[in-house]
Short mmCIF file of C-alpha atoms and ligand atoms in Angstrom, two decimals:
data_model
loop_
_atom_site.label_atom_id
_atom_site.label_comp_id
_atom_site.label_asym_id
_atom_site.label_seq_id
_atom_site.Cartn_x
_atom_site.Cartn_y
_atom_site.Cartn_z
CA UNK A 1 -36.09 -9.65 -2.66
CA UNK A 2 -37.92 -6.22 -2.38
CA UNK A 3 -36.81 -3.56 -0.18
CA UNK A 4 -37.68 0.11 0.46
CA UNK A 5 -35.41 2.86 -0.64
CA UNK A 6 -35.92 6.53 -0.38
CA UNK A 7 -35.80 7.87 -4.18
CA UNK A 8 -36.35 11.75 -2.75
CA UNK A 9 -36.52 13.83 -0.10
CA UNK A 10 -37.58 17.02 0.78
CA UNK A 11 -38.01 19.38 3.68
CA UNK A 12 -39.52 23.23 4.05
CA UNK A 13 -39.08 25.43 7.28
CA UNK A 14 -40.46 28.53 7.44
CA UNK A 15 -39.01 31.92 6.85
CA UNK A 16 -39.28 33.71 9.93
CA UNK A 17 -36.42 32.92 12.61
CA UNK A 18 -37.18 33.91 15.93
CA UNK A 19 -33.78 33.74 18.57
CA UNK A 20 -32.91 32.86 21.78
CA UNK A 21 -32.87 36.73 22.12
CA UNK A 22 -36.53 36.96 20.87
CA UNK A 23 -37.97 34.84 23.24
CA UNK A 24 -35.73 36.57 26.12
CA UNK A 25 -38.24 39.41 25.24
CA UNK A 26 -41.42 37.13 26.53
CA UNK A 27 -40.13 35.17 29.24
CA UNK A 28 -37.58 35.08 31.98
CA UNK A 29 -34.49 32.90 29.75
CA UNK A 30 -31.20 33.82 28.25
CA UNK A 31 -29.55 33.05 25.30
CA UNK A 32 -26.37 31.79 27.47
CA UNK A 33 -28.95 29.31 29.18
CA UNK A 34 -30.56 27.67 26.31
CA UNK A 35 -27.45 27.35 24.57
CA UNK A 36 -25.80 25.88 26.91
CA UNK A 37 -28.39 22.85 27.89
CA UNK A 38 -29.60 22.18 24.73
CA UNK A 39 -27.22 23.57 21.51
CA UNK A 40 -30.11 25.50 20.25
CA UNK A 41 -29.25 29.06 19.29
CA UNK A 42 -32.48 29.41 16.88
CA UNK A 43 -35.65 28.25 15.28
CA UNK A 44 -38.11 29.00 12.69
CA UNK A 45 -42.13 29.72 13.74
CA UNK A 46 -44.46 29.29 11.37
CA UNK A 47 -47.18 32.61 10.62
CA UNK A 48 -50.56 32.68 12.55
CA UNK A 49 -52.91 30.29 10.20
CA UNK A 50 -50.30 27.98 8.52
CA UNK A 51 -51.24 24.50 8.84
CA UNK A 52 -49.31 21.27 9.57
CA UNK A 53 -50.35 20.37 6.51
CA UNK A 54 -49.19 23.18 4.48
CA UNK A 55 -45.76 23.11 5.97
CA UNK A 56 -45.97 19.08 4.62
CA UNK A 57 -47.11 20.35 1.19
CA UNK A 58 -44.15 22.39 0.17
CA UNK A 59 -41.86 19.40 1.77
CA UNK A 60 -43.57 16.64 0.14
CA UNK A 61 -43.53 18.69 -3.45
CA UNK A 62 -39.80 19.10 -2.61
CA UNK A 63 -39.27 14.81 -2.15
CA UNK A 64 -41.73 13.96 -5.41
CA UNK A 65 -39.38 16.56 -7.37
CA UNK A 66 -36.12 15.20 -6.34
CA UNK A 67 -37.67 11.71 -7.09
CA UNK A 68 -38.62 12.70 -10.32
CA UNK A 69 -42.28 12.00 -9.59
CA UNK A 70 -46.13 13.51 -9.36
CA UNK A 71 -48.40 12.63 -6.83
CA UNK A 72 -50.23 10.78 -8.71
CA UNK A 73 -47.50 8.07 -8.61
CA UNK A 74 -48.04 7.54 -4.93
CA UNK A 75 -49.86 4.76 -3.84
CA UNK A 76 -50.28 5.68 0.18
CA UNK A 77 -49.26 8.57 2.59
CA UNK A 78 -48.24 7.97 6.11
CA UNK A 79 -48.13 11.18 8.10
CA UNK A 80 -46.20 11.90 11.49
CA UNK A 81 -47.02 14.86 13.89
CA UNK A 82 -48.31 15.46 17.03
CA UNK A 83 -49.40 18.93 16.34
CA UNK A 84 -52.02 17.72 13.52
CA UNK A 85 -54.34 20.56 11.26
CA UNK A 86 -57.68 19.27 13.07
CA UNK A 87 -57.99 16.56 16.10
CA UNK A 88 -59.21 14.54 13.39
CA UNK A 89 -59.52 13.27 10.47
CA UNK A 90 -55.71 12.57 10.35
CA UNK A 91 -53.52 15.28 8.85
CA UNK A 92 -52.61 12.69 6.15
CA UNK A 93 -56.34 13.42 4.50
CA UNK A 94 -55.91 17.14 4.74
CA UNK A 95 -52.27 16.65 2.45
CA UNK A 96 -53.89 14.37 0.02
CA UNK A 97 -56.78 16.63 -0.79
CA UNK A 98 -53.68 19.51 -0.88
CA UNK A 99 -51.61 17.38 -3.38
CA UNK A 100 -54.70 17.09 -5.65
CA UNK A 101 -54.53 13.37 -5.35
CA UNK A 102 -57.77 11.08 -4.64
CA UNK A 103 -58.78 7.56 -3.16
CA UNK A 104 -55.42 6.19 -1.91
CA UNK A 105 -55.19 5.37 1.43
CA UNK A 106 -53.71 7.56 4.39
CA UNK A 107 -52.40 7.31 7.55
CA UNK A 108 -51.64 9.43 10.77
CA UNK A 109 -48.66 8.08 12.93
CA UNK A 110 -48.85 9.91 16.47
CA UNK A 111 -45.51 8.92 17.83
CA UNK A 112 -43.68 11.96 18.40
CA UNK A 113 -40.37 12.58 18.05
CA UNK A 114 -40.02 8.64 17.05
CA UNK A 115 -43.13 9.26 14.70
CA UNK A 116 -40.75 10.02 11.66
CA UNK A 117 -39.15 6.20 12.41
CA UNK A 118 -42.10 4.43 13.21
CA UNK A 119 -43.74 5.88 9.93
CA UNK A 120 -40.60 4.37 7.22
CA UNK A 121 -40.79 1.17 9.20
CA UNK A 122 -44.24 0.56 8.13
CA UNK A 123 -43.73 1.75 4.72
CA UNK A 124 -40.66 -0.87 4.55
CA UNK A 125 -43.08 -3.25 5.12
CA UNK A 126 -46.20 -2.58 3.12
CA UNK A 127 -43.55 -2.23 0.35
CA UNK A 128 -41.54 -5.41 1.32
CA UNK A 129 -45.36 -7.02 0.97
CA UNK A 130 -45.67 -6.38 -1.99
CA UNK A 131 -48.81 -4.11 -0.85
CA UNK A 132 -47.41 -0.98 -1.82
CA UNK A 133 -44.28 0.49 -4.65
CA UNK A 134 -44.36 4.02 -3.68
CA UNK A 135 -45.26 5.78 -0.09
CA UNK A 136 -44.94 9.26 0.95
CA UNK A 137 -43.62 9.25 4.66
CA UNK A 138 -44.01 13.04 5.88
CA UNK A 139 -42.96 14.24 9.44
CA UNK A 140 -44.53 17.55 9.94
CA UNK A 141 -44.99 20.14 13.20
CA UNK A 142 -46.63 23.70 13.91
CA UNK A 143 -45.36 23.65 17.51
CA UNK A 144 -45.43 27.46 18.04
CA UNK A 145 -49.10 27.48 17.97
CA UNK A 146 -49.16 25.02 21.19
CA UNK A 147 -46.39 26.51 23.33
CA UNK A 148 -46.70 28.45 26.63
CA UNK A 149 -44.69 31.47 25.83
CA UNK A 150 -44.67 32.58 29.95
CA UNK A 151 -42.16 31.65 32.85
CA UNK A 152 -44.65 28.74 33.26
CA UNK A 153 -43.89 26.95 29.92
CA UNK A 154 -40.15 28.38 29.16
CA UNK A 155 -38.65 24.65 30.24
CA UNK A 156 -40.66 23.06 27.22
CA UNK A 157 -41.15 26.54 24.93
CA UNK A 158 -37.33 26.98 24.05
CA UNK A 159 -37.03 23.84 22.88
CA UNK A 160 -39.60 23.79 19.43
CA UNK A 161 -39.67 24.73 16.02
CA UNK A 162 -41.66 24.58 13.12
CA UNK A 163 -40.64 22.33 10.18
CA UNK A 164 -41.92 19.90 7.79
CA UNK A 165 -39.59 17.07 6.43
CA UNK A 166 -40.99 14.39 3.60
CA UNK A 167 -39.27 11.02 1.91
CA UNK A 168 -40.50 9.09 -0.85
CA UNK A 169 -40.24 5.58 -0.22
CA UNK A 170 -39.52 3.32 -3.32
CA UNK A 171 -39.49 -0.44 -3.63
CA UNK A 172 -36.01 -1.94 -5.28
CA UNK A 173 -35.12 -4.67 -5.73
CA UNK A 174 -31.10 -4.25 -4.99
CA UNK A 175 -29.98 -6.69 -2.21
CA UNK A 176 -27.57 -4.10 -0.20
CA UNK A 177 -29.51 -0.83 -0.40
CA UNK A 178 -32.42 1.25 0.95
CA UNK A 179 -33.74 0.06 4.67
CA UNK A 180 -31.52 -2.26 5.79
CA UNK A 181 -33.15 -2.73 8.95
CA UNK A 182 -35.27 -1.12 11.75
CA UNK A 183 -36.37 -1.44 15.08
CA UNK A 184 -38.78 -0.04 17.41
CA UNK A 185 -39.66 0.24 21.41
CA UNK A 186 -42.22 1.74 23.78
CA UNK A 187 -42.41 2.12 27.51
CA UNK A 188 -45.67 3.86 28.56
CA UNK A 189 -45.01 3.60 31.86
CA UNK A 190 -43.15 7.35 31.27
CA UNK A 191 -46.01 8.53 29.29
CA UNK A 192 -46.75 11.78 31.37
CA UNK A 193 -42.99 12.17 31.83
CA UNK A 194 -43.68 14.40 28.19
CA UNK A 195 -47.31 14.83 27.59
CA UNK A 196 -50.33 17.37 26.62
CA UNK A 197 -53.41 16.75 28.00
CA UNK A 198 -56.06 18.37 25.47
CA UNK A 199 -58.49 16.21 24.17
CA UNK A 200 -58.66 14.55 27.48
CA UNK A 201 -61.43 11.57 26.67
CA UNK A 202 -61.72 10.66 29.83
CA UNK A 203 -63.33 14.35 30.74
CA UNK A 204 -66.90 15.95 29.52
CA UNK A 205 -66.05 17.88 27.46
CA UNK A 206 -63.08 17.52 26.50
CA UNK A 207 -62.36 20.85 27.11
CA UNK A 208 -63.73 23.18 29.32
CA UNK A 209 -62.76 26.85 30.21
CA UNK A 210 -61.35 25.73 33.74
CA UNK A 211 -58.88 23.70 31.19
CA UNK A 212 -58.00 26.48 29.38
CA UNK A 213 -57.52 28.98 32.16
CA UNK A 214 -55.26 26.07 33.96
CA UNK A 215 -52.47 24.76 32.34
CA UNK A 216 -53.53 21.90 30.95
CA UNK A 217 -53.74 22.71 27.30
CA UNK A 218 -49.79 23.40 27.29
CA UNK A 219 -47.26 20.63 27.24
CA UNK A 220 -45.57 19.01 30.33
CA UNK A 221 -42.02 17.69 30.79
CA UNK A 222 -40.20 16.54 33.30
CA UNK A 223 -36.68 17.67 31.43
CA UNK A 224 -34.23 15.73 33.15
CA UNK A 225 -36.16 12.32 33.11
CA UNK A 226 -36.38 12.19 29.68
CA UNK A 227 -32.74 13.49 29.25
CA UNK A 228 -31.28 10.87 31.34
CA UNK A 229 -33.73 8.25 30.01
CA UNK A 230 -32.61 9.35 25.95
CA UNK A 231 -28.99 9.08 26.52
CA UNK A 232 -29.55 5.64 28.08
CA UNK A 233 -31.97 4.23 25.59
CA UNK A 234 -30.50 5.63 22.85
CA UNK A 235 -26.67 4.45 23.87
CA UNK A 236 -28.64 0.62 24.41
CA UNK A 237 -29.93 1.57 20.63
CA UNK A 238 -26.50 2.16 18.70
CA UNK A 239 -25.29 -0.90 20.27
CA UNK A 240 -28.22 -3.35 20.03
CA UNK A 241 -28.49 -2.35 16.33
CA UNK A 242 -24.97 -2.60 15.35
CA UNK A 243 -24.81 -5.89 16.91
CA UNK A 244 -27.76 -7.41 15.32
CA UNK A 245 -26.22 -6.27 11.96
CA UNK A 246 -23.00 -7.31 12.67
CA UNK A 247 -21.37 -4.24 11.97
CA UNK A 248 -18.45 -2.26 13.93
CA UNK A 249 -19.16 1.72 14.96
CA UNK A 250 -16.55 2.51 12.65
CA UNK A 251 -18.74 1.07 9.71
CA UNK A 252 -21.33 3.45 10.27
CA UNK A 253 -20.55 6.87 7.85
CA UNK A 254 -23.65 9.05 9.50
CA UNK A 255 -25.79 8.84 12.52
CA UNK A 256 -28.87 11.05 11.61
CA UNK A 257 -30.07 11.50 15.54
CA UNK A 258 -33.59 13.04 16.42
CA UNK A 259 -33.11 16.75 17.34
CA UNK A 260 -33.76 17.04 20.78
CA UNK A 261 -31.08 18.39 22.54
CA UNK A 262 -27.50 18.87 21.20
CA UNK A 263 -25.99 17.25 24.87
CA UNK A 264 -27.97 14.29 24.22
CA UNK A 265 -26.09 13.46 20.85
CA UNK A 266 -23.11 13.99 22.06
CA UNK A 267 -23.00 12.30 25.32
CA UNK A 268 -24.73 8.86 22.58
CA UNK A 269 -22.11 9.72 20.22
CA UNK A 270 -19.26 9.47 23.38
CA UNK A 271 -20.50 6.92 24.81
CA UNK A 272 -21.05 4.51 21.53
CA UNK A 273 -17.84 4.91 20.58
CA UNK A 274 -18.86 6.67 17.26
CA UNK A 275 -16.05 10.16 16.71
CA UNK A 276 -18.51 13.21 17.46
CA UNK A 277 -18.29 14.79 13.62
CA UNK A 278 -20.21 11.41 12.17
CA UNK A 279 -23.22 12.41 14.16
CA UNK A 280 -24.53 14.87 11.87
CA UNK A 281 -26.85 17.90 14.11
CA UNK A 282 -28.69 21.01 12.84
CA UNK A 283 -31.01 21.84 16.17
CA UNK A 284 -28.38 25.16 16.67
CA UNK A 285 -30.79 26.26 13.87
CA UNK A 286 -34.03 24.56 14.32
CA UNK A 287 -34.64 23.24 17.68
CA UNK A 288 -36.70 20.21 18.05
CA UNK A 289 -39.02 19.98 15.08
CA UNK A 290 -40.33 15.93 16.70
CA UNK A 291 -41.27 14.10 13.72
CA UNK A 292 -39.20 16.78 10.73
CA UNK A 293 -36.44 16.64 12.77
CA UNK A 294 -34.77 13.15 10.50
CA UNK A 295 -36.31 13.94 6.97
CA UNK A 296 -34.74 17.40 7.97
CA UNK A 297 -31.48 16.29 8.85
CA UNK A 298 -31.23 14.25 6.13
CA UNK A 299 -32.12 16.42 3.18
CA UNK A 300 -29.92 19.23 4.39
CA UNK A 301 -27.01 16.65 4.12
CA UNK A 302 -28.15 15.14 1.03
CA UNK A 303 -28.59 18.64 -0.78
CA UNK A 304 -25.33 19.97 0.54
CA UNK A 305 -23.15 16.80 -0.71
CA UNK A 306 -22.21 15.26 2.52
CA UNK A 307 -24.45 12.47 2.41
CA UNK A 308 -23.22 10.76 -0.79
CA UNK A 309 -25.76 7.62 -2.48
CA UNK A 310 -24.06 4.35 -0.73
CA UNK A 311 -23.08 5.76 2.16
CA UNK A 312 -24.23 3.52 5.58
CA UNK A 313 -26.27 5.41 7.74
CA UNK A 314 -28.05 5.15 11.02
CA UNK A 315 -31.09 6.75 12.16
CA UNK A 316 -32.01 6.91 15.69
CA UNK A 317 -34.76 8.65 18.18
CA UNK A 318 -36.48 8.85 21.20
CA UNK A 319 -39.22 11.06 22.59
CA UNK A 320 -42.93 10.83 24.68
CA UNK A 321 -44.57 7.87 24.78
CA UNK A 322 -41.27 7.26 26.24
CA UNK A 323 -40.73 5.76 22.30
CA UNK A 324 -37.32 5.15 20.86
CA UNK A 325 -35.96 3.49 17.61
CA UNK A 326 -33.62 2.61 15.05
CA UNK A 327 -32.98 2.34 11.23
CA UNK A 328 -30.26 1.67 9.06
CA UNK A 329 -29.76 2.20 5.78
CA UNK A 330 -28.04 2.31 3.08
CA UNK A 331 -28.46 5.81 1.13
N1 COA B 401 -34.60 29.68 30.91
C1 COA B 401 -33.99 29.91 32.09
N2 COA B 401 -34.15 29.12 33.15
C2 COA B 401 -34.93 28.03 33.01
C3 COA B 401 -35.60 27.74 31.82
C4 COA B 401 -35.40 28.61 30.74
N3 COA B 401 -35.98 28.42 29.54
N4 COA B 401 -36.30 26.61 31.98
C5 COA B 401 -36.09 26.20 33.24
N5 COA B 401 -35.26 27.06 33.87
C6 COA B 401 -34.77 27.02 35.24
C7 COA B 401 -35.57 26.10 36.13
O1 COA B 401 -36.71 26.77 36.62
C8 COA B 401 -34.55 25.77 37.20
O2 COA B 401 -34.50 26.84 38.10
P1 COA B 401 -34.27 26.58 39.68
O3 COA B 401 -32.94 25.88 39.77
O4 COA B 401 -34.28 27.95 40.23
O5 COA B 401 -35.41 25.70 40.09
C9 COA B 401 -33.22 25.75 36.47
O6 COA B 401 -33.45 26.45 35.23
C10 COA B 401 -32.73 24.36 36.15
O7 COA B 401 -33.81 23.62 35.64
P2 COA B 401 -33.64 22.13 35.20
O8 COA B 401 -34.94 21.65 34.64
O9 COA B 401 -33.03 21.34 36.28
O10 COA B 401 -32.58 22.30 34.02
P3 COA B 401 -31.84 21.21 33.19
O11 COA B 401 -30.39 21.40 33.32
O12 COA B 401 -32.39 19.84 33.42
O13 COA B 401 -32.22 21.62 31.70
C11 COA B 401 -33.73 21.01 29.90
C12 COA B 401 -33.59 21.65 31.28
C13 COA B 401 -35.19 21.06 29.50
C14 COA B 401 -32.91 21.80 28.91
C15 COA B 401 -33.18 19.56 29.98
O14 COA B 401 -33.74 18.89 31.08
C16 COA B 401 -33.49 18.78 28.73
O15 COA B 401 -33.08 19.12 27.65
N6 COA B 401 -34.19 17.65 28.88
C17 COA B 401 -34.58 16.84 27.74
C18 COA B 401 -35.70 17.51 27.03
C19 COA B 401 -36.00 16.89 25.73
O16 COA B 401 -35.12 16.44 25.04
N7 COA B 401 -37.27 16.89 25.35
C20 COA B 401 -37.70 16.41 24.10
C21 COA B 401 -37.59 14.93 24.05
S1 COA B 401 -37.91 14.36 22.45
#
């Protein structure tokens, strides 16, 4: 039987970190206030003219190395973000042209902060068909570009960061290793609970200057629907998945969460019975980076030793659409 395994992974943030204390200096906020809802203390931004796609370079460069591979060995790219280089063609063009590789197909995957989940689930299965050995799954996000540094936007502006995150999926052919398992929901009904509306279709054109003297080119959220709707579709997550797999919380060695808000983890992590240190978190030092927030997570671990090959792990998210899933596997 074939199954998908990730044989690297890589991740890039930028350099420059700006603080809770740095954006106290554009908008009415306070250190004390953001750390206290959400964990975050800081988060990288990314230099005027840096592309999604560059940030995805360097992390994708990082994954082939550590998988002891050239792009040339990759057969298709599947590329999460919802802050792409261009509104099209996808951003997954834009990286292929970047890695110097030609012809093989590429895909964008605009799912948000689930688009990182959604993406390895359908390179498990183009590589469980047989249609595909190696993919390049790469989450990457310029949010600081899109963000509306005033009191208007400070709800939804202290939450982002920039980051790129990139996994090279491999097929194996070991029964108990690599994806294990995924699953994936959608409930549109809370689509403008987190939304942005450029590129409205429905409007000629698209964008007008009324739109971008309003506020419609800046991203909405209504913060404590999606908090309360995370913690309960996330909670429904752990246990749905564990059950399906048979497996007890104490069988788990990591939960990899999505980064969205430190009090979201932990209130999952209390109420699925999993002890609070196995959910690994690194938004103190990145905020939300949506789609780089897992490949993130996970290379961090894996570089610093924590995340040891054979170790059972579970990967979990939700975010706008409202989307959520899961993944398991075995590292
Ligand atoms: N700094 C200071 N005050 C702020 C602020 C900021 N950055 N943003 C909002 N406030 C103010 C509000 O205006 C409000 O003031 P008021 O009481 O005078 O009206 C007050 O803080 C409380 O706002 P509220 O929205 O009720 O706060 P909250 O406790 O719900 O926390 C979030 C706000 C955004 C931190 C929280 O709702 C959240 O994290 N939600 C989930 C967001 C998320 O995860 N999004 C990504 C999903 S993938």
């Amino acid at each position: 039987m074939i199954r998908a395994t990730i044989r690297g992974i890589g991740s890039y943030v930028p350099p420059k970190v700006v603080t809770n204390d740095d954006l106290a200096k554009l908008f009415t906020t306070s250190n004390e206030w953001i750390q206290t809802r959400t964990g975050i203390e800081e988060r990288r931004f990314a230099d005027e003219g840096t592309l999604c796609s560059d940030l995805a370079l360097e992390a994708s460069r990082r994954a082939l190395e550590d998988a002891a591979m050239s792009a040339s060995d990759v057969d298709f790219i599947i590329f999460a973000t919802l802050s792409p280089d261009h509104h099209f063609p996808g951003t997954g063009c834009y990286l292929q042209k970047k890695l110097g590789v030609r012809h093989i197909g590429c895909m964008d995957v605009r799912n948000q902060c689930t688009g990182f989940l959604y993406s390895m689930t359908v390179a498990d299965a183009l590589i469980r068909a047989g249609t595909y050995k190696n993919i390049l799954v790469v989450g990457s996000e310029i949010h600081s570009s899109a963000l509306d540094f005033s009191d208007r936007g400070r709800d939804v502006a202290v939450l982002f960061g920039d980051a790129a995150g990139a996994a090279v999926f491999t097929a194996c052919e070991t029964l108990d290793q690599g994806v294990l398992y995924t699953e994936l929901h959608a409930d549109g009904e809370f689509a403008k609970a987190l939304h942005m509306d450029v590129w409205d279709i429905s409007r000629k054109p698209y964008l007008s200057q009324e739109s971008i003297g309003g506020k419609e080119i800046w991203p909405h959220m209504d913060g404590r629907t999606v908090f309360k709707h995370a913690v309960t579709r996330l909670v429904e997550l752990v246990h749905h998945t564990l059950k399906k797999n048979g497996l007890r919380p104490d069988e788990i060695k990591y939960v990899i969460p999505h980064q969205a808000n430190l009090r979201i983890n932990q209130m999952v992590a209390e109420k699925s019975n999993i002890p609070p240190e196995r959910f690994l978190n690194n938004i103190q030092k990145y905020g939300n980076t949506t789609a780089a927030s897992i490949p993130l997570l996970l290379d961090e671990n894996y570089r610093s030793g924590k995340l040891q090959r054979g170790d059972l792990i579970l990967l979990i998210a939700f975010g706008s659409g409202f989307t959520w899933g899961s993944a398991l596997v075995r590292w």
